[in-house]
PDB file of C-alpha atoms in Angstrom:
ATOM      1  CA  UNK A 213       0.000   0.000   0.000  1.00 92.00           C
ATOM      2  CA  UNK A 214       2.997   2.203   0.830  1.00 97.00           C
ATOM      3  CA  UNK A 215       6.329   2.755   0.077  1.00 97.00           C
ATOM      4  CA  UNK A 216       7.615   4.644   2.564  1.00 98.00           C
ATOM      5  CA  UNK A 217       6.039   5.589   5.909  1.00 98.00           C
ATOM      6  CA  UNK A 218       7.130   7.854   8.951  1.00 98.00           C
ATOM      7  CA  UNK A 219       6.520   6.236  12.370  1.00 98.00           C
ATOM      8  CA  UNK A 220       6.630   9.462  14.860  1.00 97.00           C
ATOM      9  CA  UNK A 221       7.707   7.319  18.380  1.00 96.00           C
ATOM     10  CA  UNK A 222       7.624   9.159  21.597  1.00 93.00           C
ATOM     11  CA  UNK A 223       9.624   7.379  23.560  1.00 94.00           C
ATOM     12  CA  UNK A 224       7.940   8.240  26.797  1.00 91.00           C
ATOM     13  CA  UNK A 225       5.281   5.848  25.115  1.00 90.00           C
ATOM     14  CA  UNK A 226       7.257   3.455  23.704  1.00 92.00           C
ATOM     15  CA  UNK A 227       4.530   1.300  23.497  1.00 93.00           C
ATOM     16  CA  UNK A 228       2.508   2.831  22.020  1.00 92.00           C
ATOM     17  CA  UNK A 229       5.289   3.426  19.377  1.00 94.00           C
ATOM     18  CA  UNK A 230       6.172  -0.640  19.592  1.00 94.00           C
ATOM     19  CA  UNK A 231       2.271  -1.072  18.344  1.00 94.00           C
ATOM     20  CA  UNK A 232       2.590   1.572  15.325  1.00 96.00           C
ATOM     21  CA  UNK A 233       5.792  -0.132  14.324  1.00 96.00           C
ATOM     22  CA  UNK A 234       3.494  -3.391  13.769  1.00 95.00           C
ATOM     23  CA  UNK A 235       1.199  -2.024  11.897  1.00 96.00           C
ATOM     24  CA  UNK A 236       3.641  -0.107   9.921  1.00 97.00           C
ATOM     25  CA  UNK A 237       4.570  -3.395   8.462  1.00 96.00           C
ATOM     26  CA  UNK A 238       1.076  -4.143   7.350  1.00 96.00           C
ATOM     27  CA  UNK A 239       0.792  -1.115   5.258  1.00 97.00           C
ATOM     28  CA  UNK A 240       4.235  -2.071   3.741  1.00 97.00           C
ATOM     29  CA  UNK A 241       4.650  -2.331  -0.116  1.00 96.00           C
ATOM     30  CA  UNK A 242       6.939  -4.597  -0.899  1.00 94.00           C
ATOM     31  CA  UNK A 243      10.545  -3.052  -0.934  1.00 94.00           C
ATOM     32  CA  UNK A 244       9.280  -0.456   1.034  1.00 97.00           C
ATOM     33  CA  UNK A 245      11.042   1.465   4.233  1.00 97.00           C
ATOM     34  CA  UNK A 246       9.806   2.917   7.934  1.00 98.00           C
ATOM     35  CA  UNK A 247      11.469   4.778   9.130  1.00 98.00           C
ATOM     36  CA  UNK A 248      10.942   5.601  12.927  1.00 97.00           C
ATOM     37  CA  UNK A 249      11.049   8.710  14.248  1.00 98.00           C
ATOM     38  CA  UNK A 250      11.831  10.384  17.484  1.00 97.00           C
ATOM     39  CA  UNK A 251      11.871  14.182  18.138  1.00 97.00           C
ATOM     40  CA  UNK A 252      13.915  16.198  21.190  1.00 94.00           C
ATOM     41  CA  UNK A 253      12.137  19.084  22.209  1.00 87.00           C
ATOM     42  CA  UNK A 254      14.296  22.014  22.895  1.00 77.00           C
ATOM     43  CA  UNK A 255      14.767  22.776  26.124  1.00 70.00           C
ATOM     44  CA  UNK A 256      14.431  26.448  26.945  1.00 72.00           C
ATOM     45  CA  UNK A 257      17.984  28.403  27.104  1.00 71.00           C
ATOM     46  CA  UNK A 258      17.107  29.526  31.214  1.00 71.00           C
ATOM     47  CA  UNK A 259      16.645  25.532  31.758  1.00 71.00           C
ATOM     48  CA  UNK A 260      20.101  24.569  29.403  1.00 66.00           C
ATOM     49  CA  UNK A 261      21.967  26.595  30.946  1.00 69.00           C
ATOM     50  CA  UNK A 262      21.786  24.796  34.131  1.00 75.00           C
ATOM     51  CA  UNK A 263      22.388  21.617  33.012  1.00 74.00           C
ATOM     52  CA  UNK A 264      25.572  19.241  32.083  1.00 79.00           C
ATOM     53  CA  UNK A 265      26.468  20.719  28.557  1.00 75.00           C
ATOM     54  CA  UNK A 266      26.905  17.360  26.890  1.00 81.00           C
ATOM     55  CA  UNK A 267      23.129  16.637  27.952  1.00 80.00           C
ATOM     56  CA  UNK A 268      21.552  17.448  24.516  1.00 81.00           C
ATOM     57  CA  UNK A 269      24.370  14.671  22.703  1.00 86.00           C
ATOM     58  CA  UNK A 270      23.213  12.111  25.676  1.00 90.00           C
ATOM     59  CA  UNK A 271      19.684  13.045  25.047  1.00 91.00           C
ATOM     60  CA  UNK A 272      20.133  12.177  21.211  1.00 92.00           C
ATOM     61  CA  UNK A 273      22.470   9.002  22.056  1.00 96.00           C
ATOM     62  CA  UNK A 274      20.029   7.269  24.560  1.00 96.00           C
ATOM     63  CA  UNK A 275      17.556   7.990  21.538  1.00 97.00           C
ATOM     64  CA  UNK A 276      19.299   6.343  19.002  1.00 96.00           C
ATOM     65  CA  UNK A 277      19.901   3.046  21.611  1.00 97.00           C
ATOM     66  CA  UNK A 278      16.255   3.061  22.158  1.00 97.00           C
ATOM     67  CA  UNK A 279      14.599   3.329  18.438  1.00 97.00           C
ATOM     68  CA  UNK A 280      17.481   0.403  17.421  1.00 95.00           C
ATOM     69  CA  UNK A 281      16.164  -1.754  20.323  1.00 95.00           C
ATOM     70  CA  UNK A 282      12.646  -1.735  18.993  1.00 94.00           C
ATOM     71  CA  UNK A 283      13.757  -2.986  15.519  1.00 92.00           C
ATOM     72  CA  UNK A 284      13.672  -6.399  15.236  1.00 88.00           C
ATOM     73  CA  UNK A 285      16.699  -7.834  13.467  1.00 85.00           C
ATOM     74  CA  UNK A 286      14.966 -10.700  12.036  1.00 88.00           C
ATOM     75  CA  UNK A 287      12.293  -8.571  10.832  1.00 84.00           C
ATOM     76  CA  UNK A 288      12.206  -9.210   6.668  1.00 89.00           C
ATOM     77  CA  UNK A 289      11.527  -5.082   5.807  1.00 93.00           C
ATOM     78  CA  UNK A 290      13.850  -2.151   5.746  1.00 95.00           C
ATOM     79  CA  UNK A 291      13.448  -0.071   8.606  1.00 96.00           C
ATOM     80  CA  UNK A 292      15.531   3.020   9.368  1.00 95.00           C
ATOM     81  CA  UNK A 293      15.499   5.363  12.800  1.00 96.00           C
ATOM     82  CA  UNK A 294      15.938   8.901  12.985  1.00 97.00           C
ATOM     83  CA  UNK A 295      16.690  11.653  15.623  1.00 97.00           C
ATOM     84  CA  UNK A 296      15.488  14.647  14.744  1.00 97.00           C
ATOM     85  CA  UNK A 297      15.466  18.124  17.283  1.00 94.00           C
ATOM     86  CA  UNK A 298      13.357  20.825  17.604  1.00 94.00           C
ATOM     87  CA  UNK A 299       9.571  20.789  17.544  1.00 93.00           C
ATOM     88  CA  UNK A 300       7.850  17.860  16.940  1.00 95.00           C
ATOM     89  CA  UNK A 301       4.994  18.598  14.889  1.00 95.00           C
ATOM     90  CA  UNK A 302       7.223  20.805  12.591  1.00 97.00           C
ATOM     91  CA  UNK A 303      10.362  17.838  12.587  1.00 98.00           C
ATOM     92  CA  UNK A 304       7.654  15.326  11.648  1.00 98.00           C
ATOM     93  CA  UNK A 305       6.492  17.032   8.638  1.00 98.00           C
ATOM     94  CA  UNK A 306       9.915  17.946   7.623  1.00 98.00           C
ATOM     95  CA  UNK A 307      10.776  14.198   7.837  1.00 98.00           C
ATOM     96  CA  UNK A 308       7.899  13.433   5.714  1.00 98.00           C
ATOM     97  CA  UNK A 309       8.557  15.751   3.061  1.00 98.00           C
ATOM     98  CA  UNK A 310      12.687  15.421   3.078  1.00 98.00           C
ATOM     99  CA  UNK A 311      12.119  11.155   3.017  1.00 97.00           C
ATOM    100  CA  UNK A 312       9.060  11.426   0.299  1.00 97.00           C
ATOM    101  CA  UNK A 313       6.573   9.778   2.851  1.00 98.00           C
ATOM    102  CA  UNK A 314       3.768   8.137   1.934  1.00 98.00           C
ATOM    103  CA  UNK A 315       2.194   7.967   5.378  1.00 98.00           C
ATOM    104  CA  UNK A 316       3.030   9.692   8.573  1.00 98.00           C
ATOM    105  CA  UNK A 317       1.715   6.921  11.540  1.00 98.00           C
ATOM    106  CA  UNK A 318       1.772   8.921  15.127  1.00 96.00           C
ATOM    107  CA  UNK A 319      -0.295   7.879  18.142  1.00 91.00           C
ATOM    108  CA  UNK A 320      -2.341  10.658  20.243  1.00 84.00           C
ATOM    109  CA  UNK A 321      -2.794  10.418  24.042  1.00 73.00           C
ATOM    110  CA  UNK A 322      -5.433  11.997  25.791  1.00 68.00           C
ATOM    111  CA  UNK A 323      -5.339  15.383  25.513  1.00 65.00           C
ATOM    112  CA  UNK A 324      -4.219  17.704  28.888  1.00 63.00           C
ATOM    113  CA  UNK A 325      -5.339  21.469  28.904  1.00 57.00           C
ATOM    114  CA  UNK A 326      -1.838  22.873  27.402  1.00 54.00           C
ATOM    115  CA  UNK A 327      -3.250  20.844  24.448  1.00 53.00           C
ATOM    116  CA  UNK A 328      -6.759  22.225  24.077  1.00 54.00           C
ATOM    117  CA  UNK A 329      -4.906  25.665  24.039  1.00 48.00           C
ATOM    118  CA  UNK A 330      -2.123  25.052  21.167  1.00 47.00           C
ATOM    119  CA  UNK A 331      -3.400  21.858  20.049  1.00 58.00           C
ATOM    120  CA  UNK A 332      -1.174  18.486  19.465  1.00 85.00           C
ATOM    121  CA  UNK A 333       1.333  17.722  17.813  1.00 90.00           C
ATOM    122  CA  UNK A 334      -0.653  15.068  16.169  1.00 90.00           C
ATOM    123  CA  UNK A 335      -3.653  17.494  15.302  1.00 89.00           C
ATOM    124  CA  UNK A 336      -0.963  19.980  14.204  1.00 92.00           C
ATOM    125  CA  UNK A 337       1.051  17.045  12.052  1.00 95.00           C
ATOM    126  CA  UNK A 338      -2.857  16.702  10.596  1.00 94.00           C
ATOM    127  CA  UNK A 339      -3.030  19.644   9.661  1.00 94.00           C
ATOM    128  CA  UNK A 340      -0.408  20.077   7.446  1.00 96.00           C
ATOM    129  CA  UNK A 341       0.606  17.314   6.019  1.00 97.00           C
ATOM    130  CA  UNK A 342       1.089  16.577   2.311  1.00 97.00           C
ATOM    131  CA  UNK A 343       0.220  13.028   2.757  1.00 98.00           C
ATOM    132  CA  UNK A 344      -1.559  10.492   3.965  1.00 97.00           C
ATOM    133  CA  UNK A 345      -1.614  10.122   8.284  1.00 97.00           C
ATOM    134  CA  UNK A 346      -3.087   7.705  10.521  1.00 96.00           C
ATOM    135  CA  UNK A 347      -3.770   8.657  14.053  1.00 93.00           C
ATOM    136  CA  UNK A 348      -3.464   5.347  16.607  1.00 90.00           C
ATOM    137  CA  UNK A 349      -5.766   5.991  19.789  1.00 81.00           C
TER     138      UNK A 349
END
């Protein structure tokens, strides 16, 4: 059905992410790639610059170990991680458009108040994508 499709994993919900990642693979033309996704928000300079200076490179390395662990080396499709920083609605899209996506996958929690205000990064990756995305409750 698709060639190539962005799976946006927060890894505070790696489950959630672990499910997408399935059913990735059942939208999966043959000789087709994921590619997951991960996005670190910037922190705010006042916050940064009381932390460890190497904590953004950490941040991005514990990342990377993470994403690899949920691919599963037997699996018999090409799937490729990324680790993207910045905003996430914004890094998503850009992902999307810089890989030629197909399909952006993303799963949506339930919404807190911040949300209702500025809306989510899933309603926001709705929005404005230029192709097809699928929104796992």
């Amino acid at each position: 059905m698709y060639g190539r499709i962005i799976v946006a994993v927060d890894l505070e919900h790696i489950e959630q992410g672990r499910a997408l990642l399935e059913r990735a693979a059942t939208f999966l033309d043959e000789g087709g790639e994921i590619r997951l996704l991960h996005v670190l928000e910037d922190v705010p300079g006042y916050i940064a610059a009381e932390l460890p200076s190497d904590i953004s490179e950490r941040r991005r390395a514990e990342a990377v170990v993470e994403l690899r662990a949920m691919i599963d080396p037997k699996a018999d499709i090409r799937i490729a991680y990324e680790v993207r920083r910045g905003a996430a609605s914004g890094q998503i899209l850009q992902a999307a458009e810089d890989s030629g996506a197909e399909l952006i996958m993303i799963a949506s929690h339930k919404p807190g108040l911040r949300d209702y205000f500025i809306g989510s990064t899933a309603a926001r990756v709705i929005r404005h994508a230029k192709c097809s995305v699928l929104v796992e409750r």
